[in-house]
Coordinates of C-alpha atoms and ligand atoms in Angstrom, one line a residue:
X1 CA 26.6 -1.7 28.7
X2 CA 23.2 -2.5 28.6
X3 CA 21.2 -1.0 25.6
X4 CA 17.4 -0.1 26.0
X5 CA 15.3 -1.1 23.1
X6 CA 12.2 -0.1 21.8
X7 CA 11.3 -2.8 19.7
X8 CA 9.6 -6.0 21.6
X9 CA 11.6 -9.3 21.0
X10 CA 9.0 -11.0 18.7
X11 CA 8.6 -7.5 16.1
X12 CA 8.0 -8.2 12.9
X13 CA 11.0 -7.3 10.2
X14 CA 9.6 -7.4 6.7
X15 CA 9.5 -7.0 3.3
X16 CA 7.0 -5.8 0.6
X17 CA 6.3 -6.8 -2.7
X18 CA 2.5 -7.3 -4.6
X19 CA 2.2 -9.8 -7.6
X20 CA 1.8 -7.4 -10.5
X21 CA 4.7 -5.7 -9.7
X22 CA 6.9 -8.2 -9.9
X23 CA 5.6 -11.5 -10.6
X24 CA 5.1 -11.3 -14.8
X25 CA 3.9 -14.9 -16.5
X26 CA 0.5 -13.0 -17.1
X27 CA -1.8 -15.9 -18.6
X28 CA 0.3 -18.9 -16.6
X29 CA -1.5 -21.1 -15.5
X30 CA -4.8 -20.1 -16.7
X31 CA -4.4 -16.7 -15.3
X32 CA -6.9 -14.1 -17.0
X33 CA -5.9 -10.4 -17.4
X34 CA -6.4 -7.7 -14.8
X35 CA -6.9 -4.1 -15.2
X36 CA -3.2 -3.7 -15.1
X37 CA -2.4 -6.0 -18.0
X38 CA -5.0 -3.6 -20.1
X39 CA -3.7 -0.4 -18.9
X40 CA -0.1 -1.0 -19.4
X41 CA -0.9 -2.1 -22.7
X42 CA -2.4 0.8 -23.5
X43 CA 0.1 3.4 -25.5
X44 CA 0.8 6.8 -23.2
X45 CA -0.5 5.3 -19.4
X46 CA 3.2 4.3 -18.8
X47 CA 6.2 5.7 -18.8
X48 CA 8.4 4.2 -21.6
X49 CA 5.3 2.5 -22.6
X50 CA 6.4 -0.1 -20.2
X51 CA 4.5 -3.4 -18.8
X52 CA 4.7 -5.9 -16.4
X53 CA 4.6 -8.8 -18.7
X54 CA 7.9 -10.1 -17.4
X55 CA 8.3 -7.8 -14.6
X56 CA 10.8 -9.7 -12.1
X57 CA 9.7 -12.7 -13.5
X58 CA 9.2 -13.8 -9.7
X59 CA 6.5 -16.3 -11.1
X60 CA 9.6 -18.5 -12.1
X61 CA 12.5 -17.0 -9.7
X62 CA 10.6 -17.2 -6.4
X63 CA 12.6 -19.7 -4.9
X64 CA 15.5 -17.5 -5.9
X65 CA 13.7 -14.6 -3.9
X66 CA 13.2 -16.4 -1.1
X67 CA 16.9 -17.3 -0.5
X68 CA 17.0 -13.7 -0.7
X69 CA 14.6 -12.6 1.9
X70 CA 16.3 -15.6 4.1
X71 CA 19.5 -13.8 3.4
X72 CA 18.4 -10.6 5.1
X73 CA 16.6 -12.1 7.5
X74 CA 13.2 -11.2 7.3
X75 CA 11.1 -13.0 9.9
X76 CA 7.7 -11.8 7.3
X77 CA 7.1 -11.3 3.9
X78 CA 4.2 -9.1 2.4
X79 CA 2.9 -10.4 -0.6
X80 CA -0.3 -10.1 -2.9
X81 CA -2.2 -12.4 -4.7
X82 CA -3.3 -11.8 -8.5
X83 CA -7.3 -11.9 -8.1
X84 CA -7.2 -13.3 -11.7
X85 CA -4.8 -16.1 -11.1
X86 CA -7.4 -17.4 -8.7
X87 CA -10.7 -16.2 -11.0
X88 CA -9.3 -15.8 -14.3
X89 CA -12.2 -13.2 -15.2
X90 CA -13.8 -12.3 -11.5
X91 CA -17.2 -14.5 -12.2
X92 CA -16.4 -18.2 -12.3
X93 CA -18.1 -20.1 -9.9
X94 CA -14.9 -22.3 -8.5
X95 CA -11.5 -21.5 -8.0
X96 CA -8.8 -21.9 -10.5
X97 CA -6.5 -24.7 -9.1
X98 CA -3.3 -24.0 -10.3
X99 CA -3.3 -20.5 -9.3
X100 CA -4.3 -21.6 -6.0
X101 CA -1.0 -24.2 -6.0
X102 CA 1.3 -21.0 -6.8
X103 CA 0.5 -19.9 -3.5
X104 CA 0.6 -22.1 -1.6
X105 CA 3.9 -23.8 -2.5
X106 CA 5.1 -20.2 -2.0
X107 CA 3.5 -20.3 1.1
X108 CA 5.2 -23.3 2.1
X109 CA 8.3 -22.6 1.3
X110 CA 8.2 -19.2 3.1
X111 CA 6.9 -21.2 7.0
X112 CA 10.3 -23.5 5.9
X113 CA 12.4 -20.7 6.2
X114 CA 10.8 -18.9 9.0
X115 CA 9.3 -16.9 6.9
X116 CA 6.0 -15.1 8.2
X117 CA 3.4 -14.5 5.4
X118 CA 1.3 -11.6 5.1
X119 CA -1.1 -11.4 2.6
X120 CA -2.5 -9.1 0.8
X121 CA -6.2 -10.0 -1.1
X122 CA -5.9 -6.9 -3.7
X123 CA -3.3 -4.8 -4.5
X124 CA -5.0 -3.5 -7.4
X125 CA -4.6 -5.9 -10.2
X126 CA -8.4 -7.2 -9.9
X127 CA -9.7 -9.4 -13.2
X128 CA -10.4 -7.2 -16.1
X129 CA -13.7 -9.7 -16.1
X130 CA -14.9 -7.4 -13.2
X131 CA -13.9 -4.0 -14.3
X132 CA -15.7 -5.1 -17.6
X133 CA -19.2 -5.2 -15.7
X134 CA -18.4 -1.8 -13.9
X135 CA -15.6 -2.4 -11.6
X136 CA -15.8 -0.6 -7.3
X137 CA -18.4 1.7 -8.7
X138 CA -20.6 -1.1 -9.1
X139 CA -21.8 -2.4 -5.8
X140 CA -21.5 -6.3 -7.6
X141 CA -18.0 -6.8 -7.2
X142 CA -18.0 -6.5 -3.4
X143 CA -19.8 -10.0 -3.5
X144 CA -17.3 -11.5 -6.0
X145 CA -14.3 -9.6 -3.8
X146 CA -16.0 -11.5 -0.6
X147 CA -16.4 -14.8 -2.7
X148 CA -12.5 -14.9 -3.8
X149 CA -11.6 -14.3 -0.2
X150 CA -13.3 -17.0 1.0
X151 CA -11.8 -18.9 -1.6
X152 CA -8.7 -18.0 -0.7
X153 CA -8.8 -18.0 2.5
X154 CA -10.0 -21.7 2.7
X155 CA -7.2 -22.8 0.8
X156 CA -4.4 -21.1 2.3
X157 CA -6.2 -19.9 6.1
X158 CA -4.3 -22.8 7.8
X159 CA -1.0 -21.7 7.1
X160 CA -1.3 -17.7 6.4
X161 CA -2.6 -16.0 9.6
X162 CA -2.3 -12.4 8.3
X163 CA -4.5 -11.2 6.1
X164 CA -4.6 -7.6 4.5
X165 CA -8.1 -6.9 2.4
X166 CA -7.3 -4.2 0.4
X167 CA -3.9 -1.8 0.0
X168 CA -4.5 1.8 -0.3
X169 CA -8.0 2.0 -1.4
X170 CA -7.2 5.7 -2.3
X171 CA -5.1 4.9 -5.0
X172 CA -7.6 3.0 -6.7
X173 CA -10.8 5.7 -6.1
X174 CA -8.5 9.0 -6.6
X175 CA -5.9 8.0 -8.9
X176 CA -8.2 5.4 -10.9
X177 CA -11.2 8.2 -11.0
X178 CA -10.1 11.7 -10.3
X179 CA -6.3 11.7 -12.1
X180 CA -6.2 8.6 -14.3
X181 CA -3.1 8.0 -12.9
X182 CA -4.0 4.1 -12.2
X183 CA -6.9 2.0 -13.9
X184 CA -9.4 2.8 -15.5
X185 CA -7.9 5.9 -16.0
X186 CA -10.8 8.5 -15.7
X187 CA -10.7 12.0 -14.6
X188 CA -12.6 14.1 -12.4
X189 CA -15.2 11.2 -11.6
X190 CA -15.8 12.3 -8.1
X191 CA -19.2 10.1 -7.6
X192 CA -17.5 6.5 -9.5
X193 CA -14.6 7.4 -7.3
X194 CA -16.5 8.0 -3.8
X195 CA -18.8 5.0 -5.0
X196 CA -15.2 2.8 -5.9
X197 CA -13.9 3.6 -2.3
X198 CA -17.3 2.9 -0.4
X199 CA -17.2 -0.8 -2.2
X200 CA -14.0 -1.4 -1.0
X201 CA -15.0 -0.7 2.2
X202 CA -17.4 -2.5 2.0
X203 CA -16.3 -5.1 1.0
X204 CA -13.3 -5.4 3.4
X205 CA -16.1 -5.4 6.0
X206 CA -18.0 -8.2 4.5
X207 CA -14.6 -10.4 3.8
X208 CA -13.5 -9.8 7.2
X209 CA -15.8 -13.1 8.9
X210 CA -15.4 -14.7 6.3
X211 CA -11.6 -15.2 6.3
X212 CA -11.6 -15.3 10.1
X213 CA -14.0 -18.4 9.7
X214 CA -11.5 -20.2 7.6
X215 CA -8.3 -19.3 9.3
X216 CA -7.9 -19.9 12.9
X217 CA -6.7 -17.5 15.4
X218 CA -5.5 -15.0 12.4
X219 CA -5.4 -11.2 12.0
X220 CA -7.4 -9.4 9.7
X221 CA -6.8 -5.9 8.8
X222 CA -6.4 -2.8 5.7
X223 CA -3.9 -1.1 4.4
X224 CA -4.2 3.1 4.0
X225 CA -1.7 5.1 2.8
X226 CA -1.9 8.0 4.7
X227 CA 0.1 10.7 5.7
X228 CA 0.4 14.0 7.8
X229 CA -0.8 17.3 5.8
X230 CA 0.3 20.7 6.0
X231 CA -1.1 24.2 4.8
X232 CA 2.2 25.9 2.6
X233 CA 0.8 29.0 4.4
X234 CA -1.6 30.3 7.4
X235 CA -4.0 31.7 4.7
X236 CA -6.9 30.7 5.3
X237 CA -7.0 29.4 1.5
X238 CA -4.3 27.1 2.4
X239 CA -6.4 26.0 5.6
X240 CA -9.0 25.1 3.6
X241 CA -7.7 23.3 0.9
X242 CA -5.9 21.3 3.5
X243 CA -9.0 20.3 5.1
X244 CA -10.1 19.1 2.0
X245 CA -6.8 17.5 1.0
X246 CA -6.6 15.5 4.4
X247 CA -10.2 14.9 4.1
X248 CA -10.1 13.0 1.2
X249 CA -7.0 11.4 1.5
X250 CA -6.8 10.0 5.3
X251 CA -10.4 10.7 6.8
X252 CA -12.2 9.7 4.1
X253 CA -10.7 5.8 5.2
X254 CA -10.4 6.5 8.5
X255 CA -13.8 7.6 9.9
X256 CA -16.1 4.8 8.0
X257 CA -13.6 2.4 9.6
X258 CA -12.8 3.6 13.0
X259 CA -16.1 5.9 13.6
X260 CA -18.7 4.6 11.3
X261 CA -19.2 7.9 9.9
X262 CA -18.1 9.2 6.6
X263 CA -16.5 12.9 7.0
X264 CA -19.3 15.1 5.9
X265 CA -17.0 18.3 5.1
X266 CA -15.1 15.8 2.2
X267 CA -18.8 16.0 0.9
X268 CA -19.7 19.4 1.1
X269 CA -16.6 20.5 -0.8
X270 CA -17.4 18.1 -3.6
X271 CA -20.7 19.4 -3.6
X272 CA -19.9 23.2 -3.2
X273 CA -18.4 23.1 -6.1
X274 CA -20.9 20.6 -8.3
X275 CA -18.4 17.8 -8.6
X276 CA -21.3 15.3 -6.7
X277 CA -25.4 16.1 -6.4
X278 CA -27.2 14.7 -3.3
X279 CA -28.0 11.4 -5.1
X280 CA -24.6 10.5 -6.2
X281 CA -23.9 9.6 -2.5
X282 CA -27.2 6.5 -2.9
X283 CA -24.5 3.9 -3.1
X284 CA -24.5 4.2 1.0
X285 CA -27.2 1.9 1.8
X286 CA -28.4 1.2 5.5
X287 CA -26.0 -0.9 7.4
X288 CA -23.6 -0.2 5.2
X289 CA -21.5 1.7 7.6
X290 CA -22.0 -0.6 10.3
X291 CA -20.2 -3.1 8.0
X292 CA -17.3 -1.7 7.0
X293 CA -16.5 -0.6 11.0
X294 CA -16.2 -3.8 11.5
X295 CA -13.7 -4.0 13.9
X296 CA -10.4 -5.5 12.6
X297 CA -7.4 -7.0 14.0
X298 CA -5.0 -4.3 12.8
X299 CA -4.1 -1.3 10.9
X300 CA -1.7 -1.3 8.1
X301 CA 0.1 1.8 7.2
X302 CA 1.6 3.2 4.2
X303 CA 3.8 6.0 5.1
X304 CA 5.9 7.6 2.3
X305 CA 5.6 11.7 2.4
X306 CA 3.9 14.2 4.0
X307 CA 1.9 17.0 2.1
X308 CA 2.0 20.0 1.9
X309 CA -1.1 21.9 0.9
X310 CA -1.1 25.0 -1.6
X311 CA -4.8 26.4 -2.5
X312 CA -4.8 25.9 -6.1
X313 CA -7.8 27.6 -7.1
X314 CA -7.2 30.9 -5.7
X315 CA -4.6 33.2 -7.8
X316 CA -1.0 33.2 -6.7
X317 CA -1.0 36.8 -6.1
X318 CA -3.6 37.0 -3.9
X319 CA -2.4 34.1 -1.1
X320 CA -0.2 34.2 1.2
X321 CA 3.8 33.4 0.8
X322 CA 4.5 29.6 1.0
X323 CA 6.0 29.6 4.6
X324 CA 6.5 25.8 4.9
X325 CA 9.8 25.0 3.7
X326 CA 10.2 21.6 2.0
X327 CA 13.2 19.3 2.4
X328 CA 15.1 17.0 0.4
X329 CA 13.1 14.6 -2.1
X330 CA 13.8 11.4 -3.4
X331 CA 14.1 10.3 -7.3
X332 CA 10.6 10.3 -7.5
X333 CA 10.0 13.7 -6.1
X334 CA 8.8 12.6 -2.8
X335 CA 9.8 14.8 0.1
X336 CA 11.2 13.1 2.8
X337 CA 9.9 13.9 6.2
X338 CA 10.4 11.3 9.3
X339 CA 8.7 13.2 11.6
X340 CA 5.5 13.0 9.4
X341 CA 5.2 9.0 10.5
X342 CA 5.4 9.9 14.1
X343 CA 3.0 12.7 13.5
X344 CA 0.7 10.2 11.7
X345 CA 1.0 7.7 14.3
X346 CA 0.4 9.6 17.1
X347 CA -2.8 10.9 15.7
X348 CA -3.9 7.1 15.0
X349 CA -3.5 6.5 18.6
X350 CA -5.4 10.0 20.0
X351 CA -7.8 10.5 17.1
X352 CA -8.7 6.9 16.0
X353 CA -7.4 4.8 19.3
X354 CA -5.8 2.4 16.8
X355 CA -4.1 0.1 18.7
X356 CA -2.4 -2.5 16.3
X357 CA -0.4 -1.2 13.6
X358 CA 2.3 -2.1 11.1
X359 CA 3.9 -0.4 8.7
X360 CA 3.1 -2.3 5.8
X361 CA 5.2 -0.1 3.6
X362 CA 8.0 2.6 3.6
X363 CA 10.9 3.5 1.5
X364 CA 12.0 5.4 -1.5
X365 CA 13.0 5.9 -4.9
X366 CA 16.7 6.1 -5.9
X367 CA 18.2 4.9 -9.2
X368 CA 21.7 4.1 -7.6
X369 CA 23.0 1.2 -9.9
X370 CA 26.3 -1.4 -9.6
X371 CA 29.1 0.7 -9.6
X372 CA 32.5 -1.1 -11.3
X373 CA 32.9 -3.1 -8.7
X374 CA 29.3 -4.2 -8.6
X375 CA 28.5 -2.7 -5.8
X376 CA 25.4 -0.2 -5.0
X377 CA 26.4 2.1 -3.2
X378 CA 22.3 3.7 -2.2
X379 CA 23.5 5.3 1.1
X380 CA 20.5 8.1 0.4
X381 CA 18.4 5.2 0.9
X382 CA 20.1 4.0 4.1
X383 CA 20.0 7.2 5.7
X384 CA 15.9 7.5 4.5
X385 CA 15.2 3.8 6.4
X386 CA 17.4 5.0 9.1
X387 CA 15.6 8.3 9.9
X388 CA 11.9 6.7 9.5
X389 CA 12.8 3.9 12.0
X390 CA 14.1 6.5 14.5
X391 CA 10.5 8.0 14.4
X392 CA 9.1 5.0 14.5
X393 CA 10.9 3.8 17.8
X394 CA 9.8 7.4 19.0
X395 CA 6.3 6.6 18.5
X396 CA 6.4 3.3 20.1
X397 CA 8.1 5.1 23.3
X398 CA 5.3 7.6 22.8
X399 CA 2.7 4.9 23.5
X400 CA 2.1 3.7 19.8
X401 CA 1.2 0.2 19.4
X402 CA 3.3 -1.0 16.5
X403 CA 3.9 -4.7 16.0
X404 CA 5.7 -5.1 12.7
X405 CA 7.6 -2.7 10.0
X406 CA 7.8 -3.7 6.4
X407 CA 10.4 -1.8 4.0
X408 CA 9.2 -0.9 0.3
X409 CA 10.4 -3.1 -1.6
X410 CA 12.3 -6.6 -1.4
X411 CA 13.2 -5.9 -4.6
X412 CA 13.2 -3.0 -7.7
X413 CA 9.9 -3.9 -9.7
X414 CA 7.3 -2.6 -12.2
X415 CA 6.4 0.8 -10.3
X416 CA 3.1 1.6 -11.9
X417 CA 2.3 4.3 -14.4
X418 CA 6.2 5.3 -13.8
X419 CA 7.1 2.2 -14.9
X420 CA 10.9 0.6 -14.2
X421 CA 12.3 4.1 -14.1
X422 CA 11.6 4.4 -10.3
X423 CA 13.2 1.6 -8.1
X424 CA 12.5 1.1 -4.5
X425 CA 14.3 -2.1 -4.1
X426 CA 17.0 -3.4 -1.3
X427 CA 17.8 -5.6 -3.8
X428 CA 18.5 -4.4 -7.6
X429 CA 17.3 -6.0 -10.6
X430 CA 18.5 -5.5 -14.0
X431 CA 15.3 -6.2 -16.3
X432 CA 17.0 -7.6 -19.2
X433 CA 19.1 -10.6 -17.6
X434 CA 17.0 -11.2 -14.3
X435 CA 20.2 -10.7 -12.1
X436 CA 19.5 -9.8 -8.6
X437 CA 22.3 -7.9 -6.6
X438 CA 21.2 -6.7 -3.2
X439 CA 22.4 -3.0 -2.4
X440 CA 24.1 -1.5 0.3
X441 CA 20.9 -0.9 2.1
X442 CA 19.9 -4.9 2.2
X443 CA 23.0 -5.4 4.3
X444 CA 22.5 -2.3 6.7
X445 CA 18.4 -4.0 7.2
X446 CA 20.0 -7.1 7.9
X447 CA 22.6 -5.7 10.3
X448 CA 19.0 -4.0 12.0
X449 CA 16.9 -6.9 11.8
X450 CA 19.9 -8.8 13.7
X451 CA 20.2 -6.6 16.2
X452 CA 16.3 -6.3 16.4
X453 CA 17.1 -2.4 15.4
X454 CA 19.2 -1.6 18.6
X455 CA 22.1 -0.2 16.7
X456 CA 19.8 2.2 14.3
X457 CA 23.4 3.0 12.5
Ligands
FCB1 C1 2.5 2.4 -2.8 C2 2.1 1.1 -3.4 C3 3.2 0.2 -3.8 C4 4.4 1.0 -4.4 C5 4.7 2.1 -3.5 C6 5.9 2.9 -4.0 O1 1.5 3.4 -3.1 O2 1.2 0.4 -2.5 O3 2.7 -0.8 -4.7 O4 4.1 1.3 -5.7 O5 3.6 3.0 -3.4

């Protein structure tokens, strides 16, 4: 019987990782420390006062890791450089060598196996050297951000023809200025955080010729986490708190880069309530827009959750009942919706007309371990891959434009401010002896990939 499939014959199947989370070897080759190495080391920001000094040691083991992803058979890997293995403090003038080598016998390595690389320029670990001198609230660092991409770029650009600027610049604005969650750990800093996510922007804008003009015929594009929200009531509390909640978290990205407009309500809020003045908002300068609209070559998209929205400023009492009902969650308390990345993607085609997109990231948390047999048995993580790529396909029969699908992670690694208590690997590590096993879920991908995800079960 002939089966009808969604997904074209040259989609990309792929993997993601990003160096601090698993690569350890933090002063290696010269390599200076990045905001990560300072928070981590700093008592309370992680759980179990973790690090990611050794990490998955993948600084050493790649080659290990590679057999790995050759195993499953990955035609792409995702996988970040450290900013400060190339510019040990942000400000040198040249390129550190060696760091440079790193990636580029990793590089090679990866096109030997068939192995597509995707790269990402910062996935949050930038040089402490730059944070030092004020970090994405000071406009500096988009010139030293568009300085290591060329860098790297020229050095790599005729071998790596995908190239991701940034990953999830609202991690680093919200959760580095309004929660503390993530470096430098400061709270309620509404205008650093608006200014940190404008030079990011920015920044990606300005990078974006740049690595075109050393790397031929290549596509250039962000990564946003974003995600469908949801009042937890038809109050009109809720409404408006999820206004707000989906204006900071997806529009806020979204309209500079697809409409060369920020989203004025996102603004109003914040100012409504004294958290920004008028002239907190001077770090938009003229042009400024026009540059970070520049048009890319594709959309990356983090797709976890969804949220849903309760007003929290309001008293309980006087709201509505919570009518949304949430389902399952993960380890790491994430509720898992499918539908949300069809919702998502659907509204990137009508609202945004995006019309390249991978999912650069998707999975979840689950601390299933060998069982005495060795085995891992994470079927809850199966069936989460399984019902996310069913959406997926019914997006792409919807009329979405996806090219390429990249499960979070290759690997468990150093998740954060949770430390290694949350794992989101298809393949599990134990931190103490460096053993890799791959789970139960690594063998169901590579029964998808093979297929090219006809038989979804
Ligand atoms: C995303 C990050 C990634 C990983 C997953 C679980 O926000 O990009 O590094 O931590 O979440």
């Amino acid at each position: 019987m002939h089966k009808q499939n969604t997904f074209q014959k040259n989609f990309i199947w792929g993997a993601a990782t990003s160096s601090y989370q698993i690569e350890g070897a933090p002063t290696a080759g010269g390599k200076g420390p990045s905001v990560w190495d300072i928070f981590s080391h700093s008592p309370g920001k992680i759980k179990n006062n973790d690090n990611g000094d050794i990490a998955c040691n993948h600084y050493e083991l790649w080659p290990q890791d590679i057999t790995l992803m050759k195993e499953l058979g990955i035609n792409a890997y995702r996988f970040s450089i450290s900013w400060p293995r190339i510019f040990p403090t942000g400000i040198e003038s040249k390129p550190n060598q060696s760091g440079l080598d790193f990636y580029s016998k990793l590089v090679d390595v990866l096109l030997e196996n068939n192995i597509t690389p995707f790269v990402t320029l910062n996935h949050w670990d930038i040089p402490q050297g730059l944070e030092e001198i004020g970090g994405w609230p000071n406009r500096e660092i988009v010139n030293e951000f568009v300085k290591y991409s060329y860098h790297t770029s020229n050095h790599l650009g005729d071998r790596v023809k995908y190239w991701i600027t940034h990953n999830e610049p609202w991690c680093v604005s919200y959760l580095g200025y309004v929660i503390g969650r993530k470096p430098p750990g400061l709270i309620q800093n509404w205008p650093k955080s608006l200014a940190a996510a404008h030079h990011l922007m920015l920044s990606h804008g300005m990078a974006i010729p740049e690595i075109r003009s050393n790397s031929d015929n290549s596509e250039v594009g962000i990564t946003l986490n974003l995600n469908t929200a949801v009042p937890a009531s038809d109050s009109k509390y809720d409404e408006d708190a999820c206004r707000f909640y989906d204006g900071q978290f997806n529009r806020l990205y979204l309209n500079p880069l697809y409409k060369s407009e920020y989203p004025d309500d996102v603004f109003e809020y914040l100012r409504s309530r004294d958290w920004i003045s008028q002239s907190d908002l001077n770090f938009i300068k003229d042009d400024d827009l026009n540059i970070i609209s520049t048009k890319t070559d594709f959309l990356g998209v983090n797709y976890y959750s969804r949220g849903v929205i309760r007003n929290e400023e309001i008293d309980e009492k006087n709201n509505h009942t919570r009518n949304v009902e949430i389902g399952e969650k993960t380890d790491f308390g994430w509720e898992i919706y499918p539908p949300g990345i069809y919702d998502l993607l659907i509204r990137l085609k009508n609202e945004y007309s995006v019309n390249n997109i991978y999912i650069t990231e998707n999975g979840c948390s689950y601390g299933d371990g060998p069982n005495s047999e060795g085995k891992i048995r994470d079927t809850r993580r199966i069936k989460y891959f399984d019902s996310h790529l069913k959406e997926l396909k019914r997006s792409i029969q919807d009329g979405v434009q996806c090219n390429g699908y990249f499960a979070w992670s290759l690997m468990d690694n150093f998740e954060w401010a949770e430390g290694f208590s949350q794992r989101f690997g298809l393949v599990w590590v134990d931190f103490e002896t460096q053993e890799r096993i791959p789970k139960d879920s690594y063998y169901w991908y590579q029964k998808f990939i093979s297929s090219n995800g006809i038989e979804v079960k």
